[in-house]
PDB file of C-alpha atoms in Angstrom:
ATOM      1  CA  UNK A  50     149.200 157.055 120.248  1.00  0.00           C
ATOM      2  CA  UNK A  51     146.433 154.721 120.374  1.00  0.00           C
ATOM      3  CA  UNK A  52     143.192 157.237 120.720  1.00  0.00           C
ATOM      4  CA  UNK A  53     141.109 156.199 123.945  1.00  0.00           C
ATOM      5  CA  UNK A  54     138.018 154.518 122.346  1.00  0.00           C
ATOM      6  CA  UNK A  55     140.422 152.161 120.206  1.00  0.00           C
ATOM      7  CA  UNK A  56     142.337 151.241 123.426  1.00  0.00           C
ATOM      8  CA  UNK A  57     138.714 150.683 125.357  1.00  0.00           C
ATOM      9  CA  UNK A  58     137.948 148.119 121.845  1.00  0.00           C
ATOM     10  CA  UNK A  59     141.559 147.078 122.548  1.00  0.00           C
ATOM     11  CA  UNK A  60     140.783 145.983 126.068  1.00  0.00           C
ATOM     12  CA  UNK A  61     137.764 144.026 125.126  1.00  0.00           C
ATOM     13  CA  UNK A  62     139.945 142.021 122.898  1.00  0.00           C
ATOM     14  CA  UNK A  63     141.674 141.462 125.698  1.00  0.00           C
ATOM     15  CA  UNK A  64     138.904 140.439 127.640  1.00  0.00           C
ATOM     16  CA  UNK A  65     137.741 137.734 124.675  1.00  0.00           C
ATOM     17  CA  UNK A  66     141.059 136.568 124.677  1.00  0.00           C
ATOM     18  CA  UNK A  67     141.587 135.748 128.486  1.00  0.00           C
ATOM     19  CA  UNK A  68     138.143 133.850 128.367  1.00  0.00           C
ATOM     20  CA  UNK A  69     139.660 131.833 125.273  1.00  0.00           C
ATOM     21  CA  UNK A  70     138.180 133.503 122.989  1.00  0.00           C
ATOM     22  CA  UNK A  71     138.981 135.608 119.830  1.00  0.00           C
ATOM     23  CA  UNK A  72     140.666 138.103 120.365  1.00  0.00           C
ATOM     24  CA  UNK A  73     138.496 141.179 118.899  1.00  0.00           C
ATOM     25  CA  UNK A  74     136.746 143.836 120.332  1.00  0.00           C
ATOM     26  CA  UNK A  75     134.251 146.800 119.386  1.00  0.00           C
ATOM     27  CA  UNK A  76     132.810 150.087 121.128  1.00  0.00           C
ATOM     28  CA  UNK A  77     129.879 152.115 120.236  1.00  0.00           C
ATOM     29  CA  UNK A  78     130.664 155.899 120.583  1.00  0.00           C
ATOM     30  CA  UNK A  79     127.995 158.466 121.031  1.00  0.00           C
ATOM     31  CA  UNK A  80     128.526 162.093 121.269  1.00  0.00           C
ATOM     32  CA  UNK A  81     131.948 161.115 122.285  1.00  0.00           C
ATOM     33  CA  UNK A  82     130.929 158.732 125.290  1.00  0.00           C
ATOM     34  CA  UNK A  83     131.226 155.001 124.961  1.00  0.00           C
ATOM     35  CA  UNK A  84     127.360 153.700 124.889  1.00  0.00           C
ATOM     36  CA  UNK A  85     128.338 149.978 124.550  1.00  0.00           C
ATOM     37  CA  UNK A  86     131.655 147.917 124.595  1.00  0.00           C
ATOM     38  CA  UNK A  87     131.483 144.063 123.353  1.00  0.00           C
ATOM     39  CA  UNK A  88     133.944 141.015 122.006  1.00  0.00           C
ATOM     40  CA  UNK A  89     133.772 138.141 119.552  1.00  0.00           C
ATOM     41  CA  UNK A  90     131.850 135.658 121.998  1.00  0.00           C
ATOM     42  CA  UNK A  91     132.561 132.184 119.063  1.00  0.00           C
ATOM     43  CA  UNK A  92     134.169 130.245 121.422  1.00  0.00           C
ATOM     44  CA  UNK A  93     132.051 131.394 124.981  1.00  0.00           C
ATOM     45  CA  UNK A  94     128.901 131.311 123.657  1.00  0.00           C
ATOM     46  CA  UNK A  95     129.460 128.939 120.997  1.00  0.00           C
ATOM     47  CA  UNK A  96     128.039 131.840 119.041  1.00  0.00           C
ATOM     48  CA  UNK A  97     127.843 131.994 114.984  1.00  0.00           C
ATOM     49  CA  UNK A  98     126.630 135.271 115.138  1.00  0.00           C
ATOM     50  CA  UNK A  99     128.384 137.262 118.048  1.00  0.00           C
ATOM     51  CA  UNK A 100     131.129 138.714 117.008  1.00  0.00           C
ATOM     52  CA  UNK A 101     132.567 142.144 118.185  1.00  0.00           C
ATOM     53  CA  UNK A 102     130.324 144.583 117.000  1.00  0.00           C
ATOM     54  CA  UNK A 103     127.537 142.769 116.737  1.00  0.00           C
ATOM     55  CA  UNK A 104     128.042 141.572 120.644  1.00  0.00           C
ATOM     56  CA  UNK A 105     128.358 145.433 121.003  1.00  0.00           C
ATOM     57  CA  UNK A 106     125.658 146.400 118.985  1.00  0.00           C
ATOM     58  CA  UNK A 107     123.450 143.718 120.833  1.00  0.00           C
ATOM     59  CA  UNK A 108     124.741 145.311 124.535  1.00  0.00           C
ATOM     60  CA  UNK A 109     123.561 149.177 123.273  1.00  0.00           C
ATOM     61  CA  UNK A 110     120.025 147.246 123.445  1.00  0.00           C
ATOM     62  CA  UNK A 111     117.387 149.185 121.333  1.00  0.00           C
ATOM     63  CA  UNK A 112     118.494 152.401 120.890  1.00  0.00           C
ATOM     64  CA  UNK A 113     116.689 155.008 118.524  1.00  0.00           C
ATOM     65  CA  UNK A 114     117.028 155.558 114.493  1.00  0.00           C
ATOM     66  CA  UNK A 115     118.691 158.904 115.244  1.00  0.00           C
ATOM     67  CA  UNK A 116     120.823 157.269 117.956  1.00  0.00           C
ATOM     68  CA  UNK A 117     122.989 155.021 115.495  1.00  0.00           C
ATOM     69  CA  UNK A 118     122.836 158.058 112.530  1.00  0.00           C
ATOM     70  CA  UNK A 119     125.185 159.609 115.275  1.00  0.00           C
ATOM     71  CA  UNK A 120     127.408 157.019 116.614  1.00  0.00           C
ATOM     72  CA  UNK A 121     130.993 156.030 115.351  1.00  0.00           C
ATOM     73  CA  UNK A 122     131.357 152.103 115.861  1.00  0.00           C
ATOM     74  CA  UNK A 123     135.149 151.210 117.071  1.00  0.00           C
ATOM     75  CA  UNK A 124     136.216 147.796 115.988  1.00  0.00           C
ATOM     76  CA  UNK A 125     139.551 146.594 116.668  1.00  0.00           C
ATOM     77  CA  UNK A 126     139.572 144.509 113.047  1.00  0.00           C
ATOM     78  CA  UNK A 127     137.901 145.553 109.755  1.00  0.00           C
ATOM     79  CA  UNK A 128     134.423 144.880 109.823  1.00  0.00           C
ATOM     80  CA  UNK A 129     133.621 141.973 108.078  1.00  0.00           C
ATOM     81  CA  UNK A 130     130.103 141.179 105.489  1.00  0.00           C
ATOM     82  CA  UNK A 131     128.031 140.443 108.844  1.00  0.00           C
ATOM     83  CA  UNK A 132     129.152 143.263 110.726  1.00  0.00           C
ATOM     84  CA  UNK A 133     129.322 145.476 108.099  1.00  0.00           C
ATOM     85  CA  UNK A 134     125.548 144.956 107.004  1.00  0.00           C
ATOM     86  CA  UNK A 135     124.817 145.565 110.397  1.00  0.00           C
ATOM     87  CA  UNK A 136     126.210 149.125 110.565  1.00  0.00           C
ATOM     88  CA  UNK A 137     124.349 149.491 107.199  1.00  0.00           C
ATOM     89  CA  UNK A 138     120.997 148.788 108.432  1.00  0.00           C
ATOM     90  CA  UNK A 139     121.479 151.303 111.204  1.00  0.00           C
ATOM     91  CA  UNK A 140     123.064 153.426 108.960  1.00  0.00           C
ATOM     92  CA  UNK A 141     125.997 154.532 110.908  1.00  0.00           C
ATOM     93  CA  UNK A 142     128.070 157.006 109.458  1.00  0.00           C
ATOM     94  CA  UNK A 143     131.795 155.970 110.102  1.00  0.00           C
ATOM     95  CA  UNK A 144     133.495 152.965 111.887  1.00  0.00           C
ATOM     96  CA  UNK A 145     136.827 153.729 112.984  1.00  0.00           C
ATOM     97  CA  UNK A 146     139.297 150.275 112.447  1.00  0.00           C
ATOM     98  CA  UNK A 147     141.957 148.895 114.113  1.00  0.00           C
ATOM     99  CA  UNK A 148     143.620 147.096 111.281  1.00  0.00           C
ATOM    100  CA  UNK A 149     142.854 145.418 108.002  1.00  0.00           C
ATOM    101  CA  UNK A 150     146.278 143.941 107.238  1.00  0.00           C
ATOM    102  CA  UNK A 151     144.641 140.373 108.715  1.00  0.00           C
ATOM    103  CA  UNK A 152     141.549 140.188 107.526  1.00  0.00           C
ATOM    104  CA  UNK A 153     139.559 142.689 105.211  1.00  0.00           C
ATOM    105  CA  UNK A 154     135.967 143.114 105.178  1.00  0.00           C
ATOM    106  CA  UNK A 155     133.871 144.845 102.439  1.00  0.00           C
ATOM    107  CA  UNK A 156     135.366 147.935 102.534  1.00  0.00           C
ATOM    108  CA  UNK A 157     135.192 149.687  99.390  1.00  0.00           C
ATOM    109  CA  UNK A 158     131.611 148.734  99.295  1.00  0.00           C
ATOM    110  CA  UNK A 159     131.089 150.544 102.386  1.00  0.00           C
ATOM    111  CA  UNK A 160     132.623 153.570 101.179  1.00  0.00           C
ATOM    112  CA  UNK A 161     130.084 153.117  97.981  1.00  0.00           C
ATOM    113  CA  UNK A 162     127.034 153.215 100.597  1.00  0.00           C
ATOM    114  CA  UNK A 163     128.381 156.527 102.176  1.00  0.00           C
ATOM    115  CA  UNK A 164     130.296 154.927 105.470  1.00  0.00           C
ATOM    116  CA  UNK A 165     133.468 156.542 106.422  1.00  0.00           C
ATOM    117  CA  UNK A 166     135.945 154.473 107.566  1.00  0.00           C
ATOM    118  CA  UNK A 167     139.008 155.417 109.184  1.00  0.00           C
ATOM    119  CA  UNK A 168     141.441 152.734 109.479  1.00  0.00           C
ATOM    120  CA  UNK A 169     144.670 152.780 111.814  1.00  0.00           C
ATOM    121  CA  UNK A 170     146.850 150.084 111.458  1.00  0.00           C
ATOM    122  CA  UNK A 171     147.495 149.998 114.612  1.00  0.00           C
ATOM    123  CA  UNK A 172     150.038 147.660 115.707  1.00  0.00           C
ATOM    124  CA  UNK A 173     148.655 146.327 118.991  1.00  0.00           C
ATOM    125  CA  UNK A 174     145.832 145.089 116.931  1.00  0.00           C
ATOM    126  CA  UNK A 175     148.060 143.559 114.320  1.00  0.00           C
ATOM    127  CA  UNK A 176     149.781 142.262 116.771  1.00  0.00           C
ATOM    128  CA  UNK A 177     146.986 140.894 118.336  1.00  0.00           C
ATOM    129  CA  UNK A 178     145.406 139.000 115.764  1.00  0.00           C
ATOM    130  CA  UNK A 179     148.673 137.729 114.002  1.00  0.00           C
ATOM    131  CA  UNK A 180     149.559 135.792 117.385  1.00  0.00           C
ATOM    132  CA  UNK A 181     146.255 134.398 117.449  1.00  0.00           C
ATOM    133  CA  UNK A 182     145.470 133.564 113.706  1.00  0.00           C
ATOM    134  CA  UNK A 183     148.900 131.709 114.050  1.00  0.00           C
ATOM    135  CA  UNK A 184     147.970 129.970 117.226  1.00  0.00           C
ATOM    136  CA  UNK A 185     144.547 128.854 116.083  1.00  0.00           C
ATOM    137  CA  UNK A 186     144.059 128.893 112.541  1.00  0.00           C
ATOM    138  CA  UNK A 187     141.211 126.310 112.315  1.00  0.00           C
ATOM    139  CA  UNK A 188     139.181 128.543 114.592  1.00  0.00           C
ATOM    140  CA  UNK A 189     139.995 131.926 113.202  1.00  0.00           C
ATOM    141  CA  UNK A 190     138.809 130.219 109.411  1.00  0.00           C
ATOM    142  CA  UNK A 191     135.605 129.693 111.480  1.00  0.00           C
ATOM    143  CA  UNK A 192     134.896 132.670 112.517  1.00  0.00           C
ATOM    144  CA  UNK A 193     135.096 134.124 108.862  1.00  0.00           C
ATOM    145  CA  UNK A 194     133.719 131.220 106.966  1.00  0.00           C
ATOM    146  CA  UNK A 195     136.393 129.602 105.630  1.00  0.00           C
ATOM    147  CA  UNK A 196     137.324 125.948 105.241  1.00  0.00           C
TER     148      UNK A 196
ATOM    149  CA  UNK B 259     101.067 125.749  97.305  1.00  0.00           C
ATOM    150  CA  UNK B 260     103.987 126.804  99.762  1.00  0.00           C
ATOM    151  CA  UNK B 261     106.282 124.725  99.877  1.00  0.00           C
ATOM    152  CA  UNK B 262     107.132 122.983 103.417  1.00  0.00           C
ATOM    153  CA  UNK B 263     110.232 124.953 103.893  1.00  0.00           C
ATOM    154  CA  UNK B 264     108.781 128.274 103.555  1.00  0.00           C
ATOM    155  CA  UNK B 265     105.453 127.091 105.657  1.00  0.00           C
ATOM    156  CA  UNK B 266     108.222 126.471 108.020  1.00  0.00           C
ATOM    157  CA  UNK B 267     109.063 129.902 108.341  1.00  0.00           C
ATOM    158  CA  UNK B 268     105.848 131.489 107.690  1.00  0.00           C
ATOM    159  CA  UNK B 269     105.245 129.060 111.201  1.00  0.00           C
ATOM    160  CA  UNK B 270     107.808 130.929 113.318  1.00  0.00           C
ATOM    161  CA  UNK B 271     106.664 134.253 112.143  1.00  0.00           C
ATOM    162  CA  UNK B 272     103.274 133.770 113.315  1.00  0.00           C
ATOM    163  CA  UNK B 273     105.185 132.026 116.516  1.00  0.00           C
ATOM    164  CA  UNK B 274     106.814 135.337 116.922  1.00  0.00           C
ATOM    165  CA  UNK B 275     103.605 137.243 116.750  1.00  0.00           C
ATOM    166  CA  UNK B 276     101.805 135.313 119.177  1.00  0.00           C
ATOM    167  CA  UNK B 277     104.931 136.375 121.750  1.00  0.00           C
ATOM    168  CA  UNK B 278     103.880 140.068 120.809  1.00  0.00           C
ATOM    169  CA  UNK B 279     106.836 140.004 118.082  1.00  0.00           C
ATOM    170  CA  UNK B 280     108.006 141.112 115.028  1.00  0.00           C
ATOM    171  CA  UNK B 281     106.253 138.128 112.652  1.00  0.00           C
ATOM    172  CA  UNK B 282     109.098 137.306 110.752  1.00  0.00           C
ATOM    173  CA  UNK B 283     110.536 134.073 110.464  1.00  0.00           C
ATOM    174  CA  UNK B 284     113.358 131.535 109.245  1.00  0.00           C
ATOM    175  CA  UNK B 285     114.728 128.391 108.748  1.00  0.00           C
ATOM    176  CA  UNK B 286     117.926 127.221 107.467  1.00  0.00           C
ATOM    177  CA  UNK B 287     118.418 123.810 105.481  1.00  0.00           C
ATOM    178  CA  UNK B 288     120.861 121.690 104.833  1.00  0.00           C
ATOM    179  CA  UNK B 289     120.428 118.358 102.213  1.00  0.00           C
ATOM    180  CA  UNK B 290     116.403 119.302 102.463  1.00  0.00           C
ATOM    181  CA  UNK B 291     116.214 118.988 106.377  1.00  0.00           C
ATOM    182  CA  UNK B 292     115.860 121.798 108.652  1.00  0.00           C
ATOM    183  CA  UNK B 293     118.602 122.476 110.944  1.00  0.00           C
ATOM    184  CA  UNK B 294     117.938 125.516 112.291  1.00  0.00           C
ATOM    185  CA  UNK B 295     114.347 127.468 112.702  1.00  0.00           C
ATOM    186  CA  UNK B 296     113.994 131.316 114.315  1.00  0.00           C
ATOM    187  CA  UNK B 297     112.140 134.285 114.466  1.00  0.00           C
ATOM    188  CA  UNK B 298     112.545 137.762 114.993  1.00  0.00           C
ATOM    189  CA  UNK B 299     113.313 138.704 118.928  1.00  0.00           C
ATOM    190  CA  UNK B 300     113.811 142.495 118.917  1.00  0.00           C
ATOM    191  CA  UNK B 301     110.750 142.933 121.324  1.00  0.00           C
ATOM    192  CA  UNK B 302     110.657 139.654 122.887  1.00  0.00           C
ATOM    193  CA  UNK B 303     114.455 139.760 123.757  1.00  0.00           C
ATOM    194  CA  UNK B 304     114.977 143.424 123.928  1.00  0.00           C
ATOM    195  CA  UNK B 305     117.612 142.436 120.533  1.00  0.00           C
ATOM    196  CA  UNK B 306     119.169 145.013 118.010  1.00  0.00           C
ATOM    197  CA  UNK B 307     120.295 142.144 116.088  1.00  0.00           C
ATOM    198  CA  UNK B 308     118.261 139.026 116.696  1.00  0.00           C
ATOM    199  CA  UNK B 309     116.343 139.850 113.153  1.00  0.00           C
ATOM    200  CA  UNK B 310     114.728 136.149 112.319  1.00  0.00           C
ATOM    201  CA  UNK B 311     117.912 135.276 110.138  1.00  0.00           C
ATOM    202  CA  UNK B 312     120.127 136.429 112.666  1.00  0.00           C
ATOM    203  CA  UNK B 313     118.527 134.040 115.101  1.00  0.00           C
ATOM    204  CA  UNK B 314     118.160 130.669 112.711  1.00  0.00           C
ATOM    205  CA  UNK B 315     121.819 130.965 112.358  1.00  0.00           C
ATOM    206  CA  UNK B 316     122.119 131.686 116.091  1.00  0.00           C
ATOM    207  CA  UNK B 317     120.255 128.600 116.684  1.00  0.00           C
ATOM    208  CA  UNK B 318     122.002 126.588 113.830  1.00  0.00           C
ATOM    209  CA  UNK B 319     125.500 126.757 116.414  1.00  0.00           C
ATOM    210  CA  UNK B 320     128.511 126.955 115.068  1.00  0.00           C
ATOM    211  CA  UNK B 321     128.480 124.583 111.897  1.00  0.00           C
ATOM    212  CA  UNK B 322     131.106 123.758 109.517  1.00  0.00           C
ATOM    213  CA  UNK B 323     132.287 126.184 106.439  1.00  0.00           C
ATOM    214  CA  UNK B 324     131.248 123.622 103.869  1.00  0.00           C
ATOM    215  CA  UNK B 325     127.777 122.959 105.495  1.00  0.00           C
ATOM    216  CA  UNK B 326     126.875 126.314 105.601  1.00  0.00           C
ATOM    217  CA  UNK B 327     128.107 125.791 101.836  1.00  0.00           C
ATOM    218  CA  UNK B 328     125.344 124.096 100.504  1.00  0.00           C
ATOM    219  CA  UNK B 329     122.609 125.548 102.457  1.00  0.00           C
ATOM    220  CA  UNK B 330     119.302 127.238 102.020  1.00  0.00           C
ATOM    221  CA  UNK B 331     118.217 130.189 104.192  1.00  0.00           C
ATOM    222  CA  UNK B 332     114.404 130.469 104.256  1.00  0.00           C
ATOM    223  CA  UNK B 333     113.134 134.168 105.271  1.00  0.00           C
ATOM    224  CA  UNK B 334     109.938 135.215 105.230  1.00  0.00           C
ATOM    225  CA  UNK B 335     110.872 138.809 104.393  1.00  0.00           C
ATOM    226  CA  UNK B 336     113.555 140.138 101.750  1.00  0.00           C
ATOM    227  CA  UNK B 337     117.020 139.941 103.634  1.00  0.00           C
ATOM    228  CA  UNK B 338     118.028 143.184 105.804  1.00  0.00           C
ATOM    229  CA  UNK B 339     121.875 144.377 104.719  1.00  0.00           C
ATOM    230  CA  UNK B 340     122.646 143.062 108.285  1.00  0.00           C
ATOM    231  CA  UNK B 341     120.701 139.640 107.499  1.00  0.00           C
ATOM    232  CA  UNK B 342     122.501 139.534 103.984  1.00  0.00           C
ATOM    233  CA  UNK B 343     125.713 140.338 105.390  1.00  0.00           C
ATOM    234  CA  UNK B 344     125.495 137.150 107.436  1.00  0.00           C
ATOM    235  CA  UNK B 345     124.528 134.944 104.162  1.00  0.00           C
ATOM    236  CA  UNK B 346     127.920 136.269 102.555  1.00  0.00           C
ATOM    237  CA  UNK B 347     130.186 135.642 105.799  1.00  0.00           C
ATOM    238  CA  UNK B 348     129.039 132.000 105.310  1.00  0.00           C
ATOM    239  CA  UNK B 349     129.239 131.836 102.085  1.00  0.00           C
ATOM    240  CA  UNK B 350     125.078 130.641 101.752  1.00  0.00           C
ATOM    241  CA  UNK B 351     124.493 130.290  97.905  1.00  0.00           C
ATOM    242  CA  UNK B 352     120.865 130.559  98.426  1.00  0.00           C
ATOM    243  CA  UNK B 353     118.235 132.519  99.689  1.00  0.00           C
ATOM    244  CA  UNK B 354     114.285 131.672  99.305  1.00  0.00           C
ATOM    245  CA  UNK B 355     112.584 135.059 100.128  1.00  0.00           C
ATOM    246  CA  UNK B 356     108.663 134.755 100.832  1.00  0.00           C
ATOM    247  CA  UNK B 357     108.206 138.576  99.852  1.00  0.00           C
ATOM    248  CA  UNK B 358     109.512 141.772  98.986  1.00  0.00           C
ATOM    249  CA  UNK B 359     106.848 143.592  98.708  1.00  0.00           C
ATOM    250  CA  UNK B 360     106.981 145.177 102.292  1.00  0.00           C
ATOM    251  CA  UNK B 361     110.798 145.430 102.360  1.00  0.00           C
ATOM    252  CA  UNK B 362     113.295 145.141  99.986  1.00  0.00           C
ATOM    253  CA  UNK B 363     117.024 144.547 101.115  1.00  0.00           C
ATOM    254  CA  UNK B 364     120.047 144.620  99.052  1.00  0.00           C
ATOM    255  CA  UNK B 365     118.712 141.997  96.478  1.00  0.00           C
ATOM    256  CA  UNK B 366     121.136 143.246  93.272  1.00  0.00           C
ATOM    257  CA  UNK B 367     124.248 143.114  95.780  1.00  0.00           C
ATOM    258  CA  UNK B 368     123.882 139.778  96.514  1.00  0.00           C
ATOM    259  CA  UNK B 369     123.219 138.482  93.387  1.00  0.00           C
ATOM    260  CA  UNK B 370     126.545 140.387  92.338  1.00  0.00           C
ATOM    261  CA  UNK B 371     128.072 138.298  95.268  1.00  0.00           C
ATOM    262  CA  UNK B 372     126.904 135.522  93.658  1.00  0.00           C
ATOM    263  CA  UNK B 373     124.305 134.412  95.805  1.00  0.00           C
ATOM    264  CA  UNK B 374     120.962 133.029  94.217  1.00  0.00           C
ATOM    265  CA  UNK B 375     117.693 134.168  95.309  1.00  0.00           C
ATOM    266  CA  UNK B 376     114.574 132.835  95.039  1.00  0.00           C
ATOM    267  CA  UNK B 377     111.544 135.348  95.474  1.00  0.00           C
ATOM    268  CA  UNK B 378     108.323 133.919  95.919  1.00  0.00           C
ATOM    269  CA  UNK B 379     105.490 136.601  96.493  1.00  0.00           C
ATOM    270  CA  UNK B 380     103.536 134.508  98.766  1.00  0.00           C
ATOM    271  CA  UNK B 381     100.025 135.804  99.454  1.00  0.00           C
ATOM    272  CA  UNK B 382     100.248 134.802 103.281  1.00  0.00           C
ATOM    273  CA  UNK B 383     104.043 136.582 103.848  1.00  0.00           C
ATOM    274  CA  UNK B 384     102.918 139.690 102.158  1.00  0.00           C
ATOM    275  CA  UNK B 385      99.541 139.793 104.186  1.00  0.00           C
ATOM    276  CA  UNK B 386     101.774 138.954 107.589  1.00  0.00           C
ATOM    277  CA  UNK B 387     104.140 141.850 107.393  1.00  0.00           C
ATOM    278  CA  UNK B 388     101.197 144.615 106.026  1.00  0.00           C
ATOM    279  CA  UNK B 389      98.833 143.800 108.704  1.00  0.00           C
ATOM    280  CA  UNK B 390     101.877 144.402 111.280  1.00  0.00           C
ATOM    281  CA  UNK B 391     103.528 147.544 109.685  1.00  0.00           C
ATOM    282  CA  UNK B 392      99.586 149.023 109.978  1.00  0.00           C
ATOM    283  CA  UNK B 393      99.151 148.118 113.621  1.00  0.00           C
ATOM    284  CA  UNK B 394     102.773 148.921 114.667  1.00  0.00           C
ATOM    285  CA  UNK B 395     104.679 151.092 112.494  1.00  0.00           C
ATOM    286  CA  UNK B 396     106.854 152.708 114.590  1.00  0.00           C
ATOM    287  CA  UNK B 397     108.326 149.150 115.844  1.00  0.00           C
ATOM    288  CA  UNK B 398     108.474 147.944 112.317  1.00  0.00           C
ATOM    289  CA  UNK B 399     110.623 151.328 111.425  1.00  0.00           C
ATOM    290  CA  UNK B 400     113.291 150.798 114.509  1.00  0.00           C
ATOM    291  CA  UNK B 401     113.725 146.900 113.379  1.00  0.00           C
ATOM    292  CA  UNK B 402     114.465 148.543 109.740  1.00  0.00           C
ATOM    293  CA  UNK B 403     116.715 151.233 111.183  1.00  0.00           C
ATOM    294  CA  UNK B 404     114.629 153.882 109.747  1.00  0.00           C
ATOM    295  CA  UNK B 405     113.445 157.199 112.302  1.00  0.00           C
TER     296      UNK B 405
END
């Protein structure tokens, strides 16, 4: 059973996708309530920088040192260099991810800096980012720097 | 003598301070023209993640894989793991730093990522970010995620 903040970074997938977007999306959890929810915003914004949890980190606004040293981040795909630097400069302690089986950020490196990951393989996700990957390849190689 | 690129940058810091900001500043270039110039937002924008890499590439748009390829990214300030993490995604082979005296981000990492960095200790960076960390340290600690 999908757990409820993975089905809340589920639904903003969802959300990127209906606005033609890509489909992956990110909460920030705080003492178990969802501060901040955002989705890969490429293809909206025409944004090289927004994707999922870094459109979600940008929506928690400024929060506090001791805020982030307490949060989980939720993203529905493993957390690529970008996104992953940015959880290391707030130093949050664990990201909980969707999947890795389509793309796969730094991950052991994370581990080496002390972040816990948890990571689910959960099939919606997969599912998710397999149908899109195949439906717009040129734009998904964008979004992770690839020719 | 600084060399126009990093005067460049060292420009948008000082832009950024004069909007009450953060004074740190980039520029990104590509076949020795700038495409891109920023500087760090956090106070003027109310941004988590518009550090003054973050929002050169921002205001760069969405380029291609192979001209991010054989850019430069200018900072006045050592790269920020979040900052850094960006230069990987795109695969940027080279980083000009003005200082890292007054921060130092994960320089070792990415030269094991095989990205080249160029420090350059200038005099006017150094004296930038030391004259802000003195008059606002508490702002300079949340853009650095520390408490």
């Amino acid at each position: 059973m999908t757990d409820k903040f993975m089905q809340a970074a589920i639904e903003e997938a969802r959300r990127g996708l209906a606005e033609g977007g890509i489909p992956i999306g990110s909460v920030l959890v705080i003492d178990g309530r969802i501060v901040a929810r955002g989705h890969n915003r490429r293809v909206q914004n025409g944004s090289a920088i927004l994707h999922a949890e870094m459109d979600c980190l940008e929506n928690a606004g400024r929060l506090k040192a001791s805020d982030y040293q307490r949060a989980v981040m939720y993203s529905t795909l493993s957390c690529c260099d970008m996104c992953s630097g940015a959880a290391l400069l707030y130093k949050i302690p664990k990201i909980v991810i969707g999947e890795n089986q389509t793309f796969q950020g730094p991950e052991d490196y994370m581990r080496s800096r002390g972040v816990k990951l948890e990571i689910q393989e959960n099939a919606e996700c997969i599912e998710l980012m397999r149908a899109f990957i195949a439906a717009q390849p040129a734009l998904w190689d964008e979004d992770i720097g690839e020719d």
